[in-house]
CSV table of C-alpha atoms in Angstrom, one decimal:
chain,number,residue,atom,x,y,z
A,53,MET,CA,3.9,4.3,-18.5
A,54,PHE,CA,0.3,5.1,-17.5
A,55,ASP,CA,-1.5,7.6,-15.3
A,56,THR,CA,-4.7,7.3,-13.3
A,57,PRO,CA,-6.7,9.7,-11.1
A,58,ASN,CA,-5.1,8.0,-8.1
A,59,THR,CA,-1.5,8.4,-9.1
A,60,PRO,CA,0.6,11.2,-7.7
A,61,SER,CA,0.7,12.9,-11.1
A,62,GLY,CA,-3.1,13.2,-11.0
A,63,GLY,CA,-3.0,13.1,-14.8
A,64,ARG,CA,-5.5,11.6,-17.2
A,65,ARG,CA,-5.6,7.8,-17.3
A,66,ARG,CA,-4.1,6.4,-20.5
A,67,GLY,CA,-4.1,2.8,-21.8
A,68,GLY,CA,-1.4,0.4,-20.9
A,69,VAL,CA,1.6,-0.1,-23.0
A,70,PHE,CA,1.6,-3.9,-22.7
A,71,ARG,CA,-1.0,-6.5,-23.7
A,72,VAL,CA,-1.6,-8.8,-20.8
A,73,ALA,CA,-4.4,-11.3,-21.6
A,74,PRO,CA,-6.1,-13.3,-18.9
A,75,LEU,CA,-5.9,-17.0,-18.8
A,76,SER,CA,-9.1,-19.0,-18.8
A,77,GLY,CA,-10.6,-19.3,-15.4
A,78,GLU,CA,-8.0,-17.0,-13.8
A,79,THR,CA,-8.8,-15.0,-10.7
A,80,THR,CA,-8.8,-11.3,-11.1
A,81,SER,CA,-6.3,-11.0,-8.3
A,82,SER,CA,-4.0,-13.4,-10.1
A,83,LEU,CA,-4.3,-11.3,-13.3
A,84,LEU,CA,-3.4,-8.1,-11.3
A,85,CYS,CA,-0.3,-9.8,-10.0
A,86,ARG,CA,0.8,-10.8,-13.5
A,87,LEU,CA,-0.1,-7.3,-14.8
A,88,ALA,CA,2.1,-5.6,-12.2
A,89,ALA,CA,5.0,-7.9,-13.1
A,90,GLY,CA,4.6,-7.0,-16.7
A,91,TYR,CA,4.9,-3.3,-15.9
A,92,GLY,CA,7.8,-4.0,-13.5
A,93,LEU,CA,5.8,-2.8,-10.5
A,94,GLN,CA,5.1,-4.0,-7.1
A,95,THR,CA,1.5,-5.3,-7.0
A,96,LYS,CA,0.7,-2.9,-4.2
A,97,ALA,CA,1.7,0.0,-6.5
A,98,LEU,CA,-0.6,-1.2,-9.2
A,99,ARG,CA,-3.4,-1.4,-6.8
A,100,SER,CA,-3.3,2.3,-6.3
A,101,CYS,CA,-5.3,2.6,-9.5
A,102,TRP,CA,-8.4,1.6,-7.5
A,103,GLN,CA,-10.1,2.7,-4.3
A,104,TRP,CA,-10.1,-0.3,-2.1
A,105,ARG,CA,-13.1,-0.9,0.2
A,106,ASN,CA,-11.5,-3.5,2.5
A,107,TYR,CA,-8.2,-5.3,3.3
A,108,PRO,CA,-6.8,-8.4,1.5
A,109,PRO,CA,-7.9,-11.6,3.2
A,110,ALA,CA,-5.1,-13.4,5.2
A,111,HIS,CA,-4.5,-16.7,6.9
A,112,GLU,CA,-4.7,-17.0,10.6
A,113,GLY,CA,-0.9,-16.6,10.9
A,114,GLY,CA,-1.1,-13.3,8.9
A,115,GLY,CA,0.2,-14.5,5.5
A,116,ALA,CA,-1.6,-13.4,2.3
A,117,ARG,CA,-4.0,-15.9,0.9
A,118,ALA,CA,-3.2,-17.1,-2.6
A,119,ASP,CA,-7.0,-17.6,-3.2
A,120,ALA,CA,-7.8,-14.0,-2.6
A,121,GLU,CA,-10.1,-12.5,-5.2
A,122,VAL,CA,-11.0,-9.0,-6.4
A,123,LEU,CA,-14.3,-7.6,-7.4
A,124,LEU,CA,-14.5,-4.4,-9.5
A,125,ASN,CA,-17.2,-1.9,-10.1
A,126,THR,CA,-17.9,-0.6,-13.7
A,127,ALA,CA,-15.3,2.2,-13.5
A,128,GLY,CA,-12.8,-0.3,-12.0
A,129,GLN,CA,-13.3,-2.7,-14.9
A,130,GLU,CA,-12.6,0.1,-17.3
A,131,VAL,CA,-9.3,0.7,-15.7
A,132,LEU,CA,-8.3,-2.9,-15.8
A,133,THR,CA,-9.4,-3.2,-19.4
A,134,GLU,CA,-7.1,-0.2,-20.4
A,135,LEU,CA,-4.1,-1.5,-18.5
A,136,CYS,CA,-4.4,-5.0,-19.9
A,137,GLY,CA,-4.8,-3.8,-23.5
A,138,VAL,CA,-7.6,-6.3,-24.2
A,139,GLY,CA,-11.3,-5.9,-24.7
A,140,GLN,CA,-13.9,-6.2,-21.9
A,141,ASP,CA,-15.4,-9.1,-23.8
A,142,VAL,CA,-12.1,-11.0,-23.4
A,143,LEU,CA,-11.9,-10.3,-19.7
A,144,ALA,CA,-15.6,-11.2,-19.2
A,145,ARG,CA,-15.1,-14.6,-20.9
A,146,ALA,CA,-11.9,-15.5,-19.0
A,147,LEU,CA,-12.5,-14.1,-15.5
A,148,PRO,CA,-15.2,-15.9,-13.6
A,149,SER,CA,-15.5,-13.1,-11.1
A,150,TRP,CA,-16.0,-10.4,-13.8
A,151,GLY,CA,-19.3,-8.7,-13.4
A,152,ARG,CA,-19.9,-10.1,-9.9
A,153,GLU,CA,-21.5,-7.3,-8.0
A,154,ASP,CA,-20.7,-6.3,-4.4
A,155,ALA,CA,-22.7,-4.0,-2.1
A,156,LYS,CA,-19.4,-2.3,-1.0
A,157,LEU,CA,-18.7,-1.0,-4.5
A,158,PRO,CA,-20.3,2.2,-5.9
A,159,THR,CA,-22.3,1.8,-9.1
A,160,GLY,CA,-22.8,4.0,-12.1
A,161,GLN,CA,-20.6,5.1,-14.9
A,162,ASP,CA,-19.5,8.2,-13.1
A,163,GLY,CA,-18.3,6.4,-9.9
A,164,ALA,CA,-14.6,6.2,-9.0
A,165,PRO,CA,-12.7,3.1,-9.9
A,166,ALA,CA,-13.3,0.9,-6.8
A,167,ALA,CA,-12.4,-2.7,-5.8
A,168,ALA,CA,-13.2,-5.1,-3.0
A,169,TRP,CA,-11.4,-8.1,-1.7
A,170,ARG,CA,-13.1,-11.5,-1.4
A,171,ILE,CA,-12.1,-15.1,-0.9
A,172,GLY,CA,-12.2,-16.9,-4.3
A,173,GLY,CA,-14.0,-20.0,-3.1
A,174,ALA,CA,-17.0,-17.8,-2.0
A,175,VAL,CA,-17.1,-16.1,-5.4
A,176,ALA,CA,-17.0,-18.7,-8.1
A,177,GLY,CA,-16.1,-22.1,-6.8
A,178,PRO,CA,-12.9,-24.0,-5.9
A,179,VAL,CA,-9.6,-22.2,-6.5
A,180,ALA,CA,-6.3,-24.0,-7.4
A,181,PHE,CA,-2.9,-23.0,-8.6
A,182,GLY,CA,-2.3,-23.1,-12.3
A,183,CYS,CA,0.6,-24.8,-14.0
A,184,ARG,CA,3.5,-22.4,-14.3
A,185,LEU,CA,5.0,-24.2,-17.3
A,186,CYS,CA,1.7,-23.8,-19.2
A,187,ALA,CA,1.6,-20.1,-18.1
A,188,ALA,CA,5.1,-19.7,-19.5
A,189,ARG,CA,4.1,-21.1,-22.9
A,190,ARG,CA,1.2,-18.7,-23.0
A,191,THR,CA,2.8,-15.6,-21.6
A,192,GLY,CA,6.6,-16.1,-21.9
A,193,THR,CA,7.0,-15.8,-18.1
A,194,ALA,CA,6.8,-18.7,-15.5
A,195,VAL,CA,4.8,-16.7,-13.0
A,196,ARG,CA,2.3,-18.0,-10.5
A,197,VAL,CA,-1.3,-18.3,-11.7
A,198,VAL,CA,-4.4,-18.9,-9.7
A,199,ARG,CA,-7.5,-20.3,-11.4
A,200,TYR,CA,-11.0,-21.5,-10.6
A,201,THR,CA,-10.6,-25.3,-11.2
A,202,PRO,CA,-13.1,-28.0,-10.3
A,203,PRO,CA,-11.7,-30.9,-8.2
A,204,TRP,CA,-11.9,-33.3,-11.2
A,205,SER,CA,-9.7,-31.2,-13.4
A,206,ARG,CA,-6.6,-30.8,-11.4
A,207,VAL,CA,-4.1,-32.7,-13.6
A,208,CYS,CA,-2.0,-30.8,-16.1
A,209,VAL,CA,-1.8,-33.6,-18.6
A,210,ARG,CA,1.0,-31.9,-20.6
A,211,HIS,CA,3.4,-31.7,-17.6
A,212,GLY,CA,2.1,-34.4,-15.3
A,213,ARG,CA,1.3,-32.0,-12.4
A,214,TRP,CA,-1.6,-32.2,-9.9
A,215,GLN,CA,-2.4,-28.6,-9.1
A,216,LEU,CA,-3.2,-28.1,-5.4
A,217,ASP,CA,-5.9,-26.1,-3.7
A,218,ALA,CA,-4.9,-22.4,-3.4
A,219,ASP,CA,-6.8,-21.8,-0.1
A,220,ALA,CA,-4.4,-23.7,2.1
A,221,ASN,CA,-1.5,-22.1,4.0
A,222,GLN,CA,1.3,-24.3,2.6
A,223,PRO,CA,4.1,-23.7,0.1
A,224,LEU,CA,3.5,-26.3,-2.6
A,225,GLU,CA,1.6,-25.4,-5.8
A,226,TYR,CA,1.5,-28.9,-7.4
A,227,LEU,CA,2.4,-32.6,-6.9
A,228,ASP,CA,4.4,-34.5,-9.5
A,229,VAL,CA,2.2,-37.3,-10.9
A,230,ARG,CA,4.2,-38.1,-14.1
A,231,HIS,CA,4.8,-41.6,-12.7
A,232,LEU,CA,1.2,-42.2,-11.8
A,233,PRO,CA,-0.5,-42.6,-15.2
A,234,GLU,CA,-3.7,-43.8,-13.5
A,235,VAL,CA,-4.3,-40.3,-12.1
A,236,THR,CA,-4.2,-38.7,-15.5
A,237,ALA,CA,-6.3,-41.6,-16.9
A,238,ALA,CA,-8.9,-41.0,-14.2
A,239,GLN,CA,-9.2,-37.3,-15.3
A,240,ARG,CA,-9.8,-38.4,-18.9
A,241,ARG,CA,-12.3,-41.0,-17.7
A,242,TRP,CA,-14.3,-38.4,-15.7
A,243,ALA,CA,-15.6,-36.7,-18.8
A,244,GLY,CA,-17.5,-39.9,-19.7
A,245,VAL,CA,-18.7,-40.3,-16.1
A,246,ALA,CA,-20.0,-36.7,-16.1
A,247,ARG,CA,-21.9,-37.4,-19.3
A,248,ARG,CA,-23.5,-40.5,-17.7
A,249,ALA,CA,-24.5,-38.4,-14.7
A,250,VAL,CA,-26.3,-35.8,-16.9
A,251,ARG,CA,-28.1,-38.6,-18.8
A,252,ALA,CA,-29.2,-40.0,-15.4
A,253,GLY,CA,-30.6,-36.7,-14.4
A,254,ALA,CA,-27.9,-36.1,-11.7
A,255,GLU,CA,-25.6,-33.1,-11.4
A,256,PRO,CA,-22.0,-34.2,-12.0
A,257,GLU,CA,-20.7,-32.0,-9.2
A,258,ARG,CA,-22.9,-33.7,-6.6
A,259,VAL,CA,-22.0,-37.2,-7.9
A,260,PHE,CA,-18.3,-36.3,-7.6
A,261,ALA,CA,-18.7,-34.9,-4.1
A,262,LEU,CA,-20.5,-38.0,-2.9
A,263,ALA,CA,-17.9,-40.3,-4.4
A,264,GLN,CA,-15.1,-38.2,-2.9
A,265,ALA,CA,-16.7,-38.4,0.5
A,266,VAL,CA,-17.0,-42.2,0.3
A,267,VAL,CA,-13.3,-42.6,-0.7
A,268,ALA,CA,-12.1,-40.0,1.8
A,269,ARG,CA,-13.7,-42.0,4.5
A,270,TRP,CA,-11.9,-45.1,3.3
A,271,TRP,CA,-8.7,-43.1,3.2
A,272,GLU,CA,-9.0,-42.3,6.9
A,273,LYS,CA,-9.5,-46.0,7.7
A,274,ALA,CA,-6.8,-47.2,5.3
A,275,LEU,CA,-4.0,-46.8,7.9
A,276,HIS,CA,-5.4,-49.9,9.6
A,277,TRP,CA,-5.9,-51.9,6.4
A,278,GLU,CA,-2.9,-54.2,6.1
A,279,ARG,CA,-3.9,-55.3,2.6
A,280,GLU,CA,-3.9,-51.7,1.3
A,281,THR,CA,-0.8,-51.3,-0.8
A,282,ILE,CA,-1.9,-49.0,-3.7
A,283,TRP,CA,-2.4,-45.8,-1.8
A,284,PRO,CA,0.9,-46.0,0.2
A,285,ARG,CA,2.8,-46.4,-3.0
A,286,ARG,CA,1.2,-43.4,-4.6
A,287,LEU,CA,1.6,-41.3,-1.5
A,288,HIS,CA,5.3,-41.9,-1.3
A,289,GLN,CA,5.5,-41.2,-5.0
A,290,VAL,CA,3.9,-37.7,-4.8
A,291,ALA,CA,6.0,-37.0,-1.7
A,292,GLY,CA,9.1,-37.3,-3.8
A,293,GLY,CA,9.8,-40.9,-3.1
A,294,ASP,CA,9.4,-41.1,0.6
A,295,ALA,CA,7.0,-39.3,2.9
A,296,GLY,CA,9.4,-40.0,5.8
A,297,ASP,CA,8.8,-38.5,9.2
A,298,ASP,CA,6.3,-36.0,7.7
A,299,LEU,CA,3.7,-38.8,6.9
A,300,GLU,CA,0.8,-37.1,8.6
A,301,ARG,CA,1.2,-33.8,6.6
A,302,TRP,CA,1.7,-35.7,3.3
A,303,ARG,CA,-1.5,-37.7,4.0
A,304,ILE,CA,-3.3,-34.4,4.0
A,305,VAL,CA,-1.6,-32.7,1.1
A,306,GLY,CA,-1.5,-35.7,-1.1
A,307,ARG,CA,-4.9,-37.3,-0.4
A,308,ASP,CA,-6.9,-35.8,-3.3
A,309,ALA,CA,-4.3,-36.7,-5.9
A,310,VAL,CA,-3.7,-40.2,-4.5
A,311,VAL,CA,-7.4,-41.3,-4.2
A,312,PHE,CA,-8.5,-39.6,-7.4
A,313,PRO,CA,-8.7,-42.8,-9.5
A,314,GLU,CA,-10.8,-44.5,-6.9
A,315,VAL,CA,-13.1,-41.4,-6.6
A,316,VAL,CA,-13.8,-41.5,-10.4
A,317,ALA,CA,-14.3,-45.3,-10.2
A,318,VAL,CA,-16.8,-45.0,-7.3
A,319,ALA,CA,-18.7,-42.2,-9.1
A,320,ASP,CA,-19.0,-44.4,-12.2
A,321,ALA,CA,-20.2,-47.4,-10.1
A,322,LEU,CA,-22.8,-45.4,-8.2
A,323,LEU,CA,-24.3,-44.2,-11.6
A,324,ASP,CA,-24.5,-47.8,-12.9
A,325,PRO,CA,-28.1,-49.1,-12.8
A,326,ALA,CA,-26.7,-52.6,-12.4
A,327,MET,CA,-25.0,-51.6,-9.2
A,328,ALA,CA,-28.2,-50.1,-7.9
A,329,GLN,CA,-29.9,-53.4,-8.7
A,330,LEU,CA,-27.4,-55.2,-6.5
A,331,VAL,CA,-28.2,-52.9,-3.6
A,332,TRP,CA,-31.9,-53.7,-4.1
A,333,ARG,CA,-31.2,-57.5,-4.1
A,334,ASP,CA,-29.0,-57.2,-1.1
A,335,SER,CA,-31.8,-55.5,0.8
A,336,GLY,CA,-34.1,-58.4,0.1
A,337,ALA,CA,-36.0,-56.6,-2.7
A,338,GLY,CA,-39.7,-57.3,-1.9
A,339,ARG,CA,-38.8,-59.0,1.3
A,340,PRO,CA,-36.9,-56.4,3.3
A,341,ARG,CA,-33.9,-57.5,5.4
A,342,ALA,CA,-30.8,-55.9,6.9
A,343,LEU,CA,-28.0,-55.3,4.4
A,344,PRO,CA,-25.5,-58.2,4.8
A,345,ALA,CA,-21.8,-57.7,5.4
A,346,ASP,CA,-21.1,-59.9,2.4
A,347,GLY,CA,-23.5,-58.2,0.1
A,348,MET,CA,-23.0,-58.4,-3.7
A,349,PHE,CA,-23.0,-54.6,-4.1
A,350,CYS,CA,-20.1,-53.8,-1.8
A,351,ARG,CA,-18.2,-56.9,-3.1
A,352,ARG,CA,-18.6,-55.7,-6.6
A,353,LEU,CA,-17.7,-52.1,-5.6
A,354,GLY,CA,-14.4,-53.4,-4.1
A,355,GLU,CA,-13.6,-55.2,-7.3
A,356,ARG,CA,-14.3,-52.0,-9.3
A,357,VAL,CA,-11.7,-50.1,-7.3
A,358,GLY,CA,-9.2,-52.9,-7.6
A,359,ARG,CA,-9.6,-54.3,-4.1
A,360,GLN,CA,-11.4,-57.6,-3.9
A,361,TRP,CA,-11.1,-57.6,-0.1
A,362,LEU,CA,-12.8,-54.3,0.5
A,363,GLY,CA,-16.4,-55.4,0.3
A,364,PRO,CA,-17.0,-56.4,3.9
A,365,LEU,CA,-15.2,-53.4,5.2
A,366,ALA,CA,-17.3,-51.0,3.1
A,367,ALA,CA,-20.5,-52.9,4.0
A,368,THR,CA,-20.0,-52.6,7.7
A,369,ASP,CA,-19.0,-48.9,7.7
A,370,TYR,CA,-22.4,-47.9,9.1
A,371,GLY,CA,-23.5,-44.3,9.2
A,372,GLY,CA,-21.3,-43.2,6.3
A,373,PRO,CA,-22.1,-41.6,2.9
A,374,LEU,CA,-22.1,-45.0,1.1
A,375,THR,CA,-24.7,-46.5,3.4
A,376,SER,CA,-26.8,-43.3,3.1
A,377,TRP,CA,-26.7,-43.6,-0.7
A,378,MET,CA,-27.7,-47.3,-0.5
A,379,GLY,CA,-30.6,-46.4,1.9
A,380,ALA,CA,-31.9,-43.8,-0.5
A,381,VAL,CA,-31.7,-46.2,-3.5
A,382,ILE,CA,-33.7,-48.8,-1.5
A,383,ARG,CA,-36.3,-46.2,-0.4
A,384,LEU,CA,-36.8,-45.1,-3.9
A,385,ARG,CA,-37.3,-48.7,-5.1
A,386,ARG,CA,-39.8,-49.3,-2.4
A,387,GLY,CA,-41.6,-46.1,-3.0
A,388,ALA,CA,-41.2,-45.3,0.7
A,389,GLY,CA,-39.2,-42.1,0.4
A,390,GLY,CA,-42.0,-39.7,0.9
A,391,PRO,CA,-42.1,-36.4,-1.0
A,392,PRO,CA,-39.0,-35.3,-2.9
A,393,GLY,CA,-36.2,-34.2,-0.6
A,394,TYR,CA,-32.9,-35.2,0.8
A,395,ASP,CA,-34.2,-38.4,2.4
A,396,ASN,CA,-34.8,-40.0,-0.9
A,397,ASP,CA,-32.2,-38.2,-2.9
A,398,PRO,CA,-29.2,-40.6,-3.5
A,399,TRP,CA,-26.9,-37.7,-4.2
A,400,TRP,CA,-27.7,-35.7,-1.1
A,401,LEU,CA,-24.5,-35.4,0.9
A,402,ARG,CA,-25.0,-34.6,4.6
A,403,GLN,CA,-22.7,-32.0,6.1
A,404,GLU,CA,-21.2,-34.4,8.5
A,405,HIS,CA,-20.2,-36.7,5.6
A,406,GLN,CA,-18.4,-34.0,3.5
A,407,SER,CA,-14.7,-34.8,3.2
A,408,ALA,CA,-12.5,-32.4,5.1
A,409,THR,CA,-10.5,-30.0,3.0
A,410,MET,CA,-6.7,-29.8,2.8
A,411,ALA,CA,-6.8,-26.3,4.3
A,412,GLY,CA,-9.0,-27.3,7.2
A,413,GLN,CA,-6.9,-30.4,8.0
A,414,LEU,CA,-3.7,-28.4,7.9
A,415,ARG,CA,-5.1,-25.8,10.2
A,416,VAL,CA,-6.0,-28.5,12.7
A,417,LEU,CA,-2.6,-30.2,12.4
A,418,GLY,CA,-0.8,-26.8,12.9
A,419,LYS,CA,-2.8,-26.1,16.1
A,420,GLU,CA,-2.1,-29.6,17.5
A,421,LYS,CA,1.6,-29.2,17.0
A,422,LYS,CA,1.7,-25.8,18.6
A,423,ALA,CA,0.0,-26.7,21.8
A,424,PRO,CA,2.5,-27.1,24.6
A,425,GLY,CA,3.2,-30.1,26.9
A,426,SER,CA,0.3,-32.4,27.8
A,427,GLY,CA,-2.0,-29.8,26.3
A,428,ARG,CA,-1.0,-31.0,22.9
A,429,MET,CA,-3.6,-32.7,20.9
A,430,TRP,CA,-3.6,-36.5,20.9
A,431,ARG,CA,-2.8,-36.9,17.2
A,432,ALA,CA,0.2,-34.6,17.6
A,433,ALA,CA,1.5,-36.1,20.8
A,434,VAL,CA,1.1,-39.8,20.0
A,435,PRO,CA,3.0,-41.3,17.0
A,436,ALA,CA,0.8,-42.7,14.3
A,437,GLU,CA,2.1,-46.2,14.8
A,438,GLN,CA,1.0,-46.2,18.5
A,439,ARG,CA,-2.4,-44.8,17.6
A,440,THR,CA,-2.8,-47.5,14.9
A,441,LEU,CA,-2.0,-50.3,17.4
A,442,ILE,CA,-4.5,-48.9,19.9
A,443,THR,CA,-7.2,-48.7,17.2
A,444,ARG,CA,-6.5,-52.2,15.8
A,445,THR,CA,-6.7,-53.7,19.3
A,446,ILE,CA,-10.0,-51.9,20.1
A,447,GLU,CA,-11.5,-53.0,16.8
A,448,SER,CA,-10.4,-56.6,17.4
A,449,ALA,CA,-12.2,-56.5,20.8
A,450,GLU,CA,-15.3,-55.1,19.1
A,451,GLU,CA,-15.3,-57.9,16.5
A,452,GLN,CA,-15.0,-60.5,19.3
A,453,LEU,CA,-17.8,-59.1,21.3
A,454,LEU,CA,-20.1,-58.7,18.2
A,455,GLN,CA,-19.8,-62.5,17.8
A,456,LEU,CA,-21.7,-62.9,21.1
A,457,ARG,CA,-24.9,-61.5,19.7
A,458,GLY,CA,-27.6,-64.1,20.0
A,459,VAL,CA,-25.2,-66.7,21.4
A,460,GLN,CA,-27.3,-67.4,24.6
A,461,THR,CA,-29.3,-70.2,23.0
A,462,GLY,CA,-28.5,-73.9,23.0
A,463,PRO,CA,-27.0,-76.3,25.4
A,464,THR,CA,-25.6,-74.7,28.6
A,465,ALA,CA,-22.1,-76.1,28.2
A,466,ASP,CA,-21.8,-74.8,24.6
A,467,VAL,CA,-23.1,-71.4,25.4
A,468,ALA,CA,-20.9,-71.0,28.5
A,469,ARG,CA,-17.8,-72.2,26.7
A,470,GLN,CA,-18.3,-69.8,23.9
A,471,LEU,CA,-19.1,-66.9,26.2
A,472,LEU,CA,-16.2,-67.4,28.5
A,473,ARG,CA,-13.6,-68.0,25.8
A,474,THR,CA,-14.7,-65.0,23.8
A,475,LEU,CA,-15.0,-62.7,26.8
A,476,ARG,CA,-11.6,-63.8,28.1
A,477,HIS,CA,-10.0,-63.1,24.7
A,478,SER,CA,-11.8,-59.7,24.5
A,479,ALA,CA,-10.7,-58.8,28.0
A,480,GLY,CA,-7.1,-59.5,27.1
A,481,LEU,CA,-7.4,-57.2,24.1
A,482,ILE,CA,-9.0,-54.4,26.1
A,483,GLU,CA,-6.3,-54.7,28.8
A,484,ASN,CA,-3.7,-54.4,26.0
A,485,ALA,CA,-5.4,-51.3,24.6
A,486,TRP,CA,-5.7,-49.5,28.0
A,487,LYS,CA,-2.0,-50.2,28.8
A,488,ARG,CA,-0.9,-48.8,25.4
A,489,THR,CA,-3.2,-45.8,26.0
A,490,ALA,CA,-1.8,-45.2,29.5
A,491,LEU,CA,1.7,-45.4,28.2
A,492,ALA,CA,1.0,-43.1,25.3
A,493,ALA,CA,-0.5,-40.5,27.6
A,494,ALA,CA,2.4,-40.7,30.1
A,495,ASN,CA,4.9,-40.4,27.2
A,496,ALA,CA,3.0,-37.3,25.9
A,497,GLY,CA,3.5,-35.5,29.2
A,498,VAL,CA,0.4,-36.2,31.2
A,499,PRO,CA,1.3,-36.6,34.9
A,500,LEU,CA,1.4,-40.3,35.9
A,501,GLU,CA,-0.8,-39.5,38.9
A,502,GLU,CA,-3.6,-38.3,36.6
A,503,VAL,CA,-3.3,-41.3,34.3
A,504,ALA,CA,-3.4,-43.6,37.2
A,505,GLN,CA,-6.5,-41.9,38.6
A,506,TRP,CA,-8.3,-42.4,35.2
A,507,ALA,CA,-7.2,-46.0,35.1
A,508,GLY,CA,-8.6,-46.6,38.7
A,509,MET,CA,-5.3,-47.5,40.3
A,510,SER,CA,-2.4,-46.0,42.3
A,511,ALA,CA,0.5,-44.3,40.5
A,512,ASP,CA,3.0,-47.0,41.8
A,513,ALA,CA,0.8,-49.8,40.6
A,514,LEU,CA,0.5,-48.2,37.2
A,515,ARG,CA,4.2,-47.6,37.0
A,516,LYS,CA,4.9,-51.3,37.6
A,517,VAL,CA,2.3,-52.3,35.0
A,518,LEU,CA,3.8,-50.0,32.4
A,519,THR,CA,7.3,-51.0,33.2
A,520,ALA,CA,6.5,-54.7,33.0
A,521,GLY,CA,4.7,-54.1,29.7
A,522,GLN,CA,7.7,-52.3,28.2
A,523,ALA,CA,9.9,-55.2,29.3
A,524,ASP,CA,7.6,-57.7,27.6
A,525,ASP,CA,7.6,-55.6,24.4
A,526,ALA,CA,11.4,-55.5,24.5
A,527,GLY,CA,11.6,-59.2,25.0
């Protein structure tokens, strides 16, 4: 078929007998796999055409990474060009990693064909799986393809597939979104949003990242939002109809596809000068005041994402990316931002605000489930329903106590009545929360004696409390 200086025959290298053209945005590693399949070879056998300077990147468990990338020196590029049967100009246009230099690789025309492994995300941006059905139309074979794809272009419109990140250690390549037309519509809408960003002097990538961080933060809180019905419906849809007992994993794998319409809507809203004007009015404009919980900006933002009830929840999410954006807008309007920098840059996304990746969340979830006994992580040991009940109870107590701010003015009887009633109700909520927490810890395998010590009571007393609580729940 072909000979190279590295093959056992040691003969002169000759061009390939097949023409294997790269797909737009494809990783070089993906092209090598398709090339090997075209020649009927194992990928490892094809790799012998190059001298490798390191080992392929792998996941923590040892499996090969789908987002692995290959960098080639000049001689190595010539080998690939001959084997593919296409010109270097074609490869240069299609492969984002083409021409990327690496210190490990020898340079010069007379050097041996050499290659080095890298992780795709560190070479040319986010890496995702390509659509196998589209690849089959182009190549005649439904093989796996890995491409550099931005997060706002993950929908294969022709086949209704959301292409997943390739850097995560999980088996799925795509999610079926054929019955979620709003996801496809959002991808089409993004083109206009990106143009608006450019006209506003903002980088579309940064605008998208900020909007994604805002919505991802809502996603984490949405488990406690009883009025949220859109995302659960979409999540079960992409999970094949029902996420079932694997809800936690599906919430990680399906998040980006499920929230994509809201991400685009938020990005569009943040670029709207009228929305920035609402932030300015909510802040008191020329007469500064604290941003109110019922401000017009957050109310209008909730309406733009199809949730009229979201405004107060978004407004009181202090310390998040949305309030940081609002603060930057206000400082710019007041001319109090100082010299150019992150403090007065609305699109600056702090590291702590960046949304967690699917790969990172799956790694954490895997570690939590592998830890034995009471050493297991809380999220793995305690069912989501119990965690939700504990969180809701704590938040209710917080809301009650916040109502007592500034209450100690007025007639003694009125103040005492409001304080005592609210404190009594809050104490009941807190007691309910600690009982649920103690029961969850005991059910997760923590010795009852330790739980009792943390609760400040004897083991027998705690056992009676928990037993009585279970009986009340059953009744």
